[in-house]
Short mmCIF file of N, CA and C in Angstrom, two decimals:
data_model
loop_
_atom_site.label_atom_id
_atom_site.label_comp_id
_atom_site.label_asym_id
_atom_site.label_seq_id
_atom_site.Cartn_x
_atom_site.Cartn_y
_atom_site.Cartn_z
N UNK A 923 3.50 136.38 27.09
CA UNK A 923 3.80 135.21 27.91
C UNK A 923 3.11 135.36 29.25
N UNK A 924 3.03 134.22 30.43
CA UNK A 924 2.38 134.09 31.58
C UNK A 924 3.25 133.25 32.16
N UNK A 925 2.88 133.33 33.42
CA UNK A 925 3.36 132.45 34.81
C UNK A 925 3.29 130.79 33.99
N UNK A 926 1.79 130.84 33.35
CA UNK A 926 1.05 129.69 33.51
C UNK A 926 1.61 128.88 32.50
N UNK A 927 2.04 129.61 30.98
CA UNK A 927 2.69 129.40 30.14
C UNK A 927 3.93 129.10 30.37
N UNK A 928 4.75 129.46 31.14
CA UNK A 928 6.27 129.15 31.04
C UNK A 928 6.19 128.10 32.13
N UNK A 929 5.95 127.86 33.02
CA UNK A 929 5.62 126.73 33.62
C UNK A 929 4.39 125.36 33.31
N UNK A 930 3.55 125.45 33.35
CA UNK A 930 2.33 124.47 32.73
C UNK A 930 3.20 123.97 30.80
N UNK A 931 3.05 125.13 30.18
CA UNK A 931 2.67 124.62 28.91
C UNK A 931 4.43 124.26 28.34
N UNK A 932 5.41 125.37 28.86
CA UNK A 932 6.28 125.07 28.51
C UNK A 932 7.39 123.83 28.97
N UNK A 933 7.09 123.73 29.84
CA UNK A 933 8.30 122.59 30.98
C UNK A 933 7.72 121.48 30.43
N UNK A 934 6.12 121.71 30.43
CA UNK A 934 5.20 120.41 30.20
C UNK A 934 5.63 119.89 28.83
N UNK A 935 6.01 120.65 27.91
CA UNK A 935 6.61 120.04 26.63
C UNK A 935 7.96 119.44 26.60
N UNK A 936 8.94 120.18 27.31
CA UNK A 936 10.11 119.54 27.76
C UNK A 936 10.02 118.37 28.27
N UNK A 937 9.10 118.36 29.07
CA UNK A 937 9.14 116.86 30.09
C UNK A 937 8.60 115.91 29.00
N UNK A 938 7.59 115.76 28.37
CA UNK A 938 7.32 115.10 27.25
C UNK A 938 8.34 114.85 27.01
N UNK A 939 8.92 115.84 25.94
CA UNK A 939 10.63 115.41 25.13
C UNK A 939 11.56 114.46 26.06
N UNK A 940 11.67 115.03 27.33
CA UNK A 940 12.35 113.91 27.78
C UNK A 940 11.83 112.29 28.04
N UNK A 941 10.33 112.32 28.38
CA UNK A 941 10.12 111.32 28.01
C UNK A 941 9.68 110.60 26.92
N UNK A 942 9.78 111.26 25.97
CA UNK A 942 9.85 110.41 23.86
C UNK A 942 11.70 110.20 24.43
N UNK A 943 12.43 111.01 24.62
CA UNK A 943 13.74 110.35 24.68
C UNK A 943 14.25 109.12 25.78
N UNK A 944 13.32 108.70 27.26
CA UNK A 944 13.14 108.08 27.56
C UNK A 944 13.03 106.41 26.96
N UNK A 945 12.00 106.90 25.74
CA UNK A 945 11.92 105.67 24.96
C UNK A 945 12.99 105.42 24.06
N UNK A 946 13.57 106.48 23.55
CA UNK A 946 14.44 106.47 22.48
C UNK A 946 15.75 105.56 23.25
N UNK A 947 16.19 105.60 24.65
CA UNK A 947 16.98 105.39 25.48
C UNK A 947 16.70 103.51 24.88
N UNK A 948 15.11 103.39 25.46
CA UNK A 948 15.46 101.83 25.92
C UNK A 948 15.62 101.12 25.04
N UNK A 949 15.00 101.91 23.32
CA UNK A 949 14.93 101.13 22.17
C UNK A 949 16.35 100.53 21.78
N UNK A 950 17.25 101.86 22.39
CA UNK A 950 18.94 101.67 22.03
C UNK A 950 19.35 100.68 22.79
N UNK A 951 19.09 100.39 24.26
CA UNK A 951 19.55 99.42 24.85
C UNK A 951 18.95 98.04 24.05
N UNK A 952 17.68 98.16 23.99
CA UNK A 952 17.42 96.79 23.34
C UNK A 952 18.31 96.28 22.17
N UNK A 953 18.22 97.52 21.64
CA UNK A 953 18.84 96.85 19.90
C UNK A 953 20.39 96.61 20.11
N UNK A 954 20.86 96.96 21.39
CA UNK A 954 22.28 96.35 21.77
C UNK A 954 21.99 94.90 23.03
N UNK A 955 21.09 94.72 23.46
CA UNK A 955 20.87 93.82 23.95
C UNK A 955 21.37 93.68 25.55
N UNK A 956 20.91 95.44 25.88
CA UNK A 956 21.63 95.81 27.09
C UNK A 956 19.99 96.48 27.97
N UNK A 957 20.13 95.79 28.98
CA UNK A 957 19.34 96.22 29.84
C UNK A 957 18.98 97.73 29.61
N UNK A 958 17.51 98.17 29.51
CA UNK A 958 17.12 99.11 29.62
C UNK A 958 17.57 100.07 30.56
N UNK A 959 17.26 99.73 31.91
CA UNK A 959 17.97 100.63 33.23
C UNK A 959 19.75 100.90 33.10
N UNK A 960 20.35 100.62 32.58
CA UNK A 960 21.82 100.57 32.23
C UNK A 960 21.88 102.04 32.54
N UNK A 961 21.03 102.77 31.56
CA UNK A 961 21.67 104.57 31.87
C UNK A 961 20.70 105.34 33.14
N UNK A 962 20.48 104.59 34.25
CA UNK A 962 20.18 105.10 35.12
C UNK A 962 21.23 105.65 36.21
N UNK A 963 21.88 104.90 36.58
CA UNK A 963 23.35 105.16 36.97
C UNK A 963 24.39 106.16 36.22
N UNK A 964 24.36 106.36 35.09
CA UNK A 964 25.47 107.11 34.36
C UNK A 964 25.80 108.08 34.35
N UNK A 965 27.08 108.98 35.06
CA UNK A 965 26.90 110.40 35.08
C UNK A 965 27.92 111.24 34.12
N UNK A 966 28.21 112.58 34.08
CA UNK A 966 29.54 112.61 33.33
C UNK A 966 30.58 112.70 34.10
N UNK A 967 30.23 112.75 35.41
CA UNK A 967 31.88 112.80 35.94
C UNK A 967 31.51 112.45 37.06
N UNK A 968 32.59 111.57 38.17
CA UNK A 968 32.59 110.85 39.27
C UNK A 968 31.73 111.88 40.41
N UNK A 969 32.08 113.40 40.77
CA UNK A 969 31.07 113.90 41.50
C UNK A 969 29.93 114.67 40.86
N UNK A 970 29.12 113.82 39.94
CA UNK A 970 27.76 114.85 39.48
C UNK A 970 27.20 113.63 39.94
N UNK A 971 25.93 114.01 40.15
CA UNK A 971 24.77 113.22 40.27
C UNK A 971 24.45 112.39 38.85
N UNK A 972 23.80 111.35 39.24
CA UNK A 972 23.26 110.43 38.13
C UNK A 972 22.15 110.79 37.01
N UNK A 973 22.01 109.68 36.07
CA UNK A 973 20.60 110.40 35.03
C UNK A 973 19.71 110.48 36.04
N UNK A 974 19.01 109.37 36.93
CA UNK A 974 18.03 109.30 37.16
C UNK A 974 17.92 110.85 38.23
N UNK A 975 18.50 111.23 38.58
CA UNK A 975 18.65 112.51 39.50
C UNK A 975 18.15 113.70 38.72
N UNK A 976 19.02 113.75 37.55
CA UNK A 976 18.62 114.74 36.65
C UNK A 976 17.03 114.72 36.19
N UNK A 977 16.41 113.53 35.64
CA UNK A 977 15.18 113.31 35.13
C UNK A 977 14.47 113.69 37.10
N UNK A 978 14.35 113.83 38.11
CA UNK A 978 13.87 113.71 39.55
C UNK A 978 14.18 114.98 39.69
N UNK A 979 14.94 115.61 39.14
CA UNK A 979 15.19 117.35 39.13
C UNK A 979 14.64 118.05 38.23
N UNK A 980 14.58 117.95 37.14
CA UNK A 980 13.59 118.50 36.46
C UNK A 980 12.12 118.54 36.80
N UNK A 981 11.71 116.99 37.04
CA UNK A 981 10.60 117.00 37.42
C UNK A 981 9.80 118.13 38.43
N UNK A 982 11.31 118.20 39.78
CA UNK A 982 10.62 118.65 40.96
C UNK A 982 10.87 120.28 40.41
N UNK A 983 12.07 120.96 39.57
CA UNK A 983 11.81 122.33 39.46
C UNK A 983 10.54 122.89 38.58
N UNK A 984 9.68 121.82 37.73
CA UNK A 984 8.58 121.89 37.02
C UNK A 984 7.48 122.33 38.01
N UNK A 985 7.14 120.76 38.87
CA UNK A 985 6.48 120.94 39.50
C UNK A 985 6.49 122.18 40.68
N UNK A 986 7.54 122.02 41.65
CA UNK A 986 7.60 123.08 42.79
C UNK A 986 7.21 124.52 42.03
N UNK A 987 7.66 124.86 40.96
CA UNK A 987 7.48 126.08 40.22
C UNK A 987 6.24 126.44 39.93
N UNK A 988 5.81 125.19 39.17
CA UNK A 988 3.92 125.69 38.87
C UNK A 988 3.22 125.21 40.62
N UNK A 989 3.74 124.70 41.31
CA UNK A 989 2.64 124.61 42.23
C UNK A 989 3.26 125.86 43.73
N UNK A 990 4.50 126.30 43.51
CA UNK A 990 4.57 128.05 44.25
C UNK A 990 3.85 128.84 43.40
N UNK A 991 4.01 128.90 42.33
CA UNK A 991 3.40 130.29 41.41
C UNK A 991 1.86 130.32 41.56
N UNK A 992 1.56 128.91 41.20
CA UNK A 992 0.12 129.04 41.74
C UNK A 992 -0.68 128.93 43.07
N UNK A 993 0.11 129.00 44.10
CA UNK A 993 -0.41 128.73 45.53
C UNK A 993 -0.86 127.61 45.65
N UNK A 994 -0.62 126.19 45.39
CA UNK A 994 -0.82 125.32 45.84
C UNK A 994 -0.20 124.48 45.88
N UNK A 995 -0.29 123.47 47.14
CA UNK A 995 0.78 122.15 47.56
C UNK A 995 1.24 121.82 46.40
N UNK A 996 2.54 120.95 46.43
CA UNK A 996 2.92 120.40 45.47
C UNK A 996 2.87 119.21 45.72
N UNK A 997 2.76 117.95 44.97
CA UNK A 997 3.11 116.41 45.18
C UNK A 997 4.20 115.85 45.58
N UNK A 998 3.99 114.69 46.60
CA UNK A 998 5.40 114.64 47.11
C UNK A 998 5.58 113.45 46.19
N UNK A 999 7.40 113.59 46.51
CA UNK A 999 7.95 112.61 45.94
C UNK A 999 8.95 111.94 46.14
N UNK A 1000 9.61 110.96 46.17
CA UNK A 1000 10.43 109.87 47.30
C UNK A 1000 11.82 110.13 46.81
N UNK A 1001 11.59 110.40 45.41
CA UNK A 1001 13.08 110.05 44.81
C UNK A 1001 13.53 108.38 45.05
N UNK A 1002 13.19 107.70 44.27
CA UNK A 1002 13.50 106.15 44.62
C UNK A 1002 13.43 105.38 43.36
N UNK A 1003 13.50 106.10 41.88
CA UNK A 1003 13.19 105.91 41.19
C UNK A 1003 15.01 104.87 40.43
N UNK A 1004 14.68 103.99 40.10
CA UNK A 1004 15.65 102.70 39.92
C UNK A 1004 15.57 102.21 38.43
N UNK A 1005 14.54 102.46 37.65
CA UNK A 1005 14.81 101.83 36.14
C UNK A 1005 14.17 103.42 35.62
N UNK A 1006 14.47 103.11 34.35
CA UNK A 1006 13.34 104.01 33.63
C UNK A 1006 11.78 104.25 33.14
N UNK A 1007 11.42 102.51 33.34
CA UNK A 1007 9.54 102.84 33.74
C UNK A 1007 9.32 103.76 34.77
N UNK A 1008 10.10 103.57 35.83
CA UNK A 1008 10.10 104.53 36.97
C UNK A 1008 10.31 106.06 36.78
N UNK A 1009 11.02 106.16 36.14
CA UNK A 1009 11.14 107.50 35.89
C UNK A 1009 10.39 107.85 35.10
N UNK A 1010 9.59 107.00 33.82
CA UNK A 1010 8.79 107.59 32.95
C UNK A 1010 7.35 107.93 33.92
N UNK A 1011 7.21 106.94 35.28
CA UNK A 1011 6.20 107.07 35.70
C UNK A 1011 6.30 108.66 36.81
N UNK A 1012 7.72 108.76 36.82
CA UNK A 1012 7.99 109.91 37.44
C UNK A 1012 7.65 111.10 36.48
N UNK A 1013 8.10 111.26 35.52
CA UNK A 1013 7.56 112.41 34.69
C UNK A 1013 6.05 112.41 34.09
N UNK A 1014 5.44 111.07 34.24
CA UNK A 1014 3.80 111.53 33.82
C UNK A 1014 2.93 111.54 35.12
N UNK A 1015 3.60 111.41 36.35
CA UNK A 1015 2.81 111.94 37.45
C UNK A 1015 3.45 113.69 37.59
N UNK A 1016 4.01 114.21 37.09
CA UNK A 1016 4.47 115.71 36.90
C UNK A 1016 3.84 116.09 36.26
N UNK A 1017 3.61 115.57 34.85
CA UNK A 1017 2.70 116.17 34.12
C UNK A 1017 1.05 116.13 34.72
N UNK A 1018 0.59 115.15 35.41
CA UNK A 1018 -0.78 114.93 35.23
C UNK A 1018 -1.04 116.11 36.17
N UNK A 1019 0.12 116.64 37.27
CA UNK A 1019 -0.01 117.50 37.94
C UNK A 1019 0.09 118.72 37.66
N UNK A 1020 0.92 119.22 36.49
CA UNK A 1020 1.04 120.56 35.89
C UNK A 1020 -0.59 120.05 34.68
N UNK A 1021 -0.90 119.46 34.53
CA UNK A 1021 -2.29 119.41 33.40
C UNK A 1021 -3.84 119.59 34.24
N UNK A 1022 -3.21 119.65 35.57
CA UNK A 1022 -4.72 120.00 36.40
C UNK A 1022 -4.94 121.03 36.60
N UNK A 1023 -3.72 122.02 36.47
CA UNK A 1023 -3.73 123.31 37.25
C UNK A 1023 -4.35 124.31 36.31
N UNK A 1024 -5.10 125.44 36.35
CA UNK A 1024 -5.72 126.52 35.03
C UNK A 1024 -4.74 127.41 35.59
N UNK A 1025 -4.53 128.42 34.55
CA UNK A 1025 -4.10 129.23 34.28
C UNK A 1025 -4.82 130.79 34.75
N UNK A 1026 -5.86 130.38 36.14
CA UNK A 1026 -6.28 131.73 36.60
C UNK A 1026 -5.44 131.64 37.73
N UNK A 1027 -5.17 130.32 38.46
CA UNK A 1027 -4.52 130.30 39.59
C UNK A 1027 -3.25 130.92 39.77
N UNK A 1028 -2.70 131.41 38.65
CA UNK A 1028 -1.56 131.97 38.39
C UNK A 1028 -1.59 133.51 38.48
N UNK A 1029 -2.69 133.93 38.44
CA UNK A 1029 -3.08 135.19 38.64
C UNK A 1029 -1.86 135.85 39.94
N UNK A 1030 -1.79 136.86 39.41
CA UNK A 1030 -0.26 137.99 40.90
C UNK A 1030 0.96 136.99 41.05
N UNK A 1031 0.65 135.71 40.09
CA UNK A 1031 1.94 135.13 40.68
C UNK A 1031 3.40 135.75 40.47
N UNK A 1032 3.60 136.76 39.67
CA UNK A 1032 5.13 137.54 39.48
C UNK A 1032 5.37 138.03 41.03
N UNK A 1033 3.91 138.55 41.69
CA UNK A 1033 4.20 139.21 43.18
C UNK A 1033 4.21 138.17 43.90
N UNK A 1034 4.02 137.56 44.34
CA UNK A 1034 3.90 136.17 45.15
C UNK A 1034 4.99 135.56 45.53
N UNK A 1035 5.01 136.13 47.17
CA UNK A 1035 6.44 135.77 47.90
C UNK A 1035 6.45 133.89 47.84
N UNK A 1036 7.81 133.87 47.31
CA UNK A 1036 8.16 132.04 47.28
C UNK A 1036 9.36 131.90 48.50
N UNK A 1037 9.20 131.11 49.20
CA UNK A 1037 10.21 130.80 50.63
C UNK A 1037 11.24 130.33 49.66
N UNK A 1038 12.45 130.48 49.84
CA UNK A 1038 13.34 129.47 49.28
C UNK A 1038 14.02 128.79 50.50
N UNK A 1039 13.83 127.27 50.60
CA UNK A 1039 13.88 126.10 51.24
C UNK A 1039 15.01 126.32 51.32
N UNK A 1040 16.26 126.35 50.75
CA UNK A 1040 17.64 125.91 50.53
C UNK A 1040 17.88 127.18 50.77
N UNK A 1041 17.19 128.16 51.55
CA UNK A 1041 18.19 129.14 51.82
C UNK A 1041 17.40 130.07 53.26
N UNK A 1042 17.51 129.26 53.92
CA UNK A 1042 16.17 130.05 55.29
C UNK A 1042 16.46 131.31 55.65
N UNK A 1043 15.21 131.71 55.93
CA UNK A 1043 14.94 133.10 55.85
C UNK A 1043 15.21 134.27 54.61
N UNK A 1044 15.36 133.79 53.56
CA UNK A 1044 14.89 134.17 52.17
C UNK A 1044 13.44 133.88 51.13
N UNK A 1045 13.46 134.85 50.80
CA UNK A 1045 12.07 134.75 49.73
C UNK A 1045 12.54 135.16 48.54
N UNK A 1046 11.78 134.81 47.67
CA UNK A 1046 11.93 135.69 45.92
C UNK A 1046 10.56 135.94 45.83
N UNK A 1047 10.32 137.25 44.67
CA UNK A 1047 9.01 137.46 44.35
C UNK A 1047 9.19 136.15 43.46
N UNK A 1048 7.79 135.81 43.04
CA UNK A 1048 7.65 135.40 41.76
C UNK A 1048 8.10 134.84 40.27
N UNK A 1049 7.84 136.51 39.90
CA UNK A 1049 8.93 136.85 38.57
C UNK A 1049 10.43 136.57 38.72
N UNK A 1050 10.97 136.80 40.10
CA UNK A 1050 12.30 136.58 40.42
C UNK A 1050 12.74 135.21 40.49
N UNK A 1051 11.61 134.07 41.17
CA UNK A 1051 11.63 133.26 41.07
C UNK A 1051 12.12 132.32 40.28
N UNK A 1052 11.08 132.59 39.04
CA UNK A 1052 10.87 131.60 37.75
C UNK A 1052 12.19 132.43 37.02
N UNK A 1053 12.87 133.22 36.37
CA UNK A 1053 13.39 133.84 35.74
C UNK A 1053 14.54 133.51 36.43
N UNK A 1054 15.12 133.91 37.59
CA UNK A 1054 16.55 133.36 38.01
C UNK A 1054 16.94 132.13 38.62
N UNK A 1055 16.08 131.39 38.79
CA UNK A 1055 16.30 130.28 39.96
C UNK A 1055 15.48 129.01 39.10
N UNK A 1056 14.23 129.13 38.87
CA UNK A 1056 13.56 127.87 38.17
C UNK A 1056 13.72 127.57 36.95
N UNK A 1057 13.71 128.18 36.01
CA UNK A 1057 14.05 128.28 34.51
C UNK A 1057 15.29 127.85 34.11
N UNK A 1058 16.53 128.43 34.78
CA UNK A 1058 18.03 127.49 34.51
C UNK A 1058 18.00 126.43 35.10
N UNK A 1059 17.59 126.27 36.15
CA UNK A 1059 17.91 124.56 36.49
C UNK A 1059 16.98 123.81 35.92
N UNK A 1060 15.82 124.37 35.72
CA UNK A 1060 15.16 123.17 34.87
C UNK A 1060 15.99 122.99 33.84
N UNK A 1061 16.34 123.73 32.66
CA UNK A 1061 16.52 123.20 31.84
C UNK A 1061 18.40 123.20 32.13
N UNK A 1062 18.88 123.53 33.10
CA UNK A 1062 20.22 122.50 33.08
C UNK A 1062 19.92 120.99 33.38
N UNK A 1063 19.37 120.83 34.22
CA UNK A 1063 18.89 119.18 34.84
C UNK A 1063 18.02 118.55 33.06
N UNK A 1064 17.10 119.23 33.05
CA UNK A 1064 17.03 118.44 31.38
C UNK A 1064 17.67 117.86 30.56
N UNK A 1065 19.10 119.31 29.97
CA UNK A 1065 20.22 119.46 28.85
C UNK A 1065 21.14 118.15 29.77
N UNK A 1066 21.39 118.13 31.24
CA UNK A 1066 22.08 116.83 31.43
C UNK A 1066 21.48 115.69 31.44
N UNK A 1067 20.35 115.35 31.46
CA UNK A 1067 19.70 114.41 30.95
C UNK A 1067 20.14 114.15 29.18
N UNK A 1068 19.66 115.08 28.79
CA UNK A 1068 19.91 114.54 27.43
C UNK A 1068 21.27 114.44 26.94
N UNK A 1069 22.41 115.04 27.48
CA UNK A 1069 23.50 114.98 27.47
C UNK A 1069 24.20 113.60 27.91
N UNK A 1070 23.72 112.79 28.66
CA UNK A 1070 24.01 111.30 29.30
C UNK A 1070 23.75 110.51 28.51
N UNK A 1071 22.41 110.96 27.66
CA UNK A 1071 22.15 109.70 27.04
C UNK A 1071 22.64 109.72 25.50
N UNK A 1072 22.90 110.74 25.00
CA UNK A 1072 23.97 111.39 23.63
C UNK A 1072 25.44 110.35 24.58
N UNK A 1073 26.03 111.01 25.41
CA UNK A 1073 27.31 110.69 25.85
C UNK A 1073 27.14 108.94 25.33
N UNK A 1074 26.04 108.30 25.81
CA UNK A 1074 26.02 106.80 26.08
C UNK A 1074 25.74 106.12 24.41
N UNK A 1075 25.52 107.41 23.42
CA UNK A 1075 25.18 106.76 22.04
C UNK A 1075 23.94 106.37 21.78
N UNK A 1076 23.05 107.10 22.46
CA UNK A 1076 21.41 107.11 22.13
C UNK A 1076 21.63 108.28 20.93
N UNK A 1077 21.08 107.69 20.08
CA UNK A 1077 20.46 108.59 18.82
C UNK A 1077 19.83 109.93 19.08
N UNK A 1078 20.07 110.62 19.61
CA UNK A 1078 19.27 112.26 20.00
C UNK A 1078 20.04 113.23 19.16
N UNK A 1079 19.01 114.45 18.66
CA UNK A 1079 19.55 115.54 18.13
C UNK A 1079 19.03 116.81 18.91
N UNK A 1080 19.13 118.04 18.46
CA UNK A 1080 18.51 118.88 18.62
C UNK A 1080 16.54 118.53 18.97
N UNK A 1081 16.54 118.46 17.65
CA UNK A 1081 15.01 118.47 17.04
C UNK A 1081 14.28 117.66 18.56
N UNK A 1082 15.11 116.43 19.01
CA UNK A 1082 14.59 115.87 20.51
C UNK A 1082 14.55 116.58 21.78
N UNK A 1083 14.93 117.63 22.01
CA UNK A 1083 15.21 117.92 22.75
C UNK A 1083 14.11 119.26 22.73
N UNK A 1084 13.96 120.08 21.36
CA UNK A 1084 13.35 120.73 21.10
C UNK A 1084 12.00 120.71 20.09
N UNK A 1085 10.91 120.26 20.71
CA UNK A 1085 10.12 120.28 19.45
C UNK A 1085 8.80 120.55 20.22
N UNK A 1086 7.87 120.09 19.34
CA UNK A 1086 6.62 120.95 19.41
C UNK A 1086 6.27 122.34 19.33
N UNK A 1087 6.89 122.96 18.55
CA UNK A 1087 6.97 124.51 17.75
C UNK A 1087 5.46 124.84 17.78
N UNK A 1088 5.05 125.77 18.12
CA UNK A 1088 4.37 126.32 17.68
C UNK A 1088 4.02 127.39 16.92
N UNK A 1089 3.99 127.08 15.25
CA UNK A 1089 3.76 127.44 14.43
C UNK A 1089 2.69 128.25 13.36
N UNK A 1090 2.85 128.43 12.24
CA UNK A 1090 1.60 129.04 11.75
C UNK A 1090 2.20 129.39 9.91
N UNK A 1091 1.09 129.61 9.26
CA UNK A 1091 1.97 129.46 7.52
C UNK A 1091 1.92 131.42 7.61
N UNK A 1092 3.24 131.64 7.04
CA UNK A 1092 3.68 132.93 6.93
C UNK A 1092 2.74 133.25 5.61
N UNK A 1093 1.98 134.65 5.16
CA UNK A 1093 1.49 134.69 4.23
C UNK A 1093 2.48 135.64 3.45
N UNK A 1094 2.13 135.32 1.97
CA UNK A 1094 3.08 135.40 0.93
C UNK A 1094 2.56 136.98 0.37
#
């Protein structure tokens, strides 16, 4: 495994998944004849944050992650996102930004002091970084994403949440 891999190739598939379930979302609203944006607002409990928060959190622990590990700015972003075109447009400007970056820029990134914002005058290496701090919240902010829209009776299983395997035929 690599920096470049667990951030670039892996999140980058997640975020996909969430946005194929994005669609899966509006098809359900349609075929009930309910506004698409309906599960933008929806949370599981009166003090959690909303879907659209969750899908704006993932995004930013994707991005902030591959663009500390690799030493460079990250894209800003407003958080202002109100339907789900918006948010789909929120997760394929994440991606177009984790799909620019190579995988040399990642080079020493396990050593590579990261400031942590939300906690001044702290750093993590790297490796410490991605492994305790970026990796669970991404994929908690994901799993509650997909958890909102299961809660709301969107058709999701496993297999949505998880796919693009990379595979190979076992020889006999």
């Amino acid at each position: 495994m690599s920096y470049y891999e667990d951030t670039v190739v892996q999140m980058g598939r997640t975020l996909r998944n969430l946005r194929a379930m994005l669609d899966k979302a509006a098809e359900f609203a349609g075929a009930r004849g309910a506004e698409a944006d309906c599960f933008v607002g929806f949370s599981l409990h009166p003090d959690m944050r909303p879907f659209a928060f969750q899908i704006q959190a993932a995004c930013d622990a994707a991005k902030f992650a591959a663009a500390r590990l690799a030493g460079v700015e990250p894209p800003k972003n407003p958080d202002t996102e109100k339907t789900l075109d918006e948010l789909r447009a929120r997760i394929d400007a994440t991606l177009a930004f984790l799909d620019g970056l190579e995988a040399a820029q990642f080079d020493g990134a396990g050593e590579r002091e990261v400031p942590i914002s939300f906690l001044p005058g702290k750093a993590a290496y790297g490796a410490d970084y991605l492994r305790e701090f970026v990796l669970p919240n991404f994929y908690f902010h994901s799993a509650m994403a997909y958890a909102l829209l299961r809660q709301a009776g969107v058709s999701l299983g496993k297999r949505d949440f998880i796919t693009h395997l990379t595979l190979h035929d076992v020889a006999s």
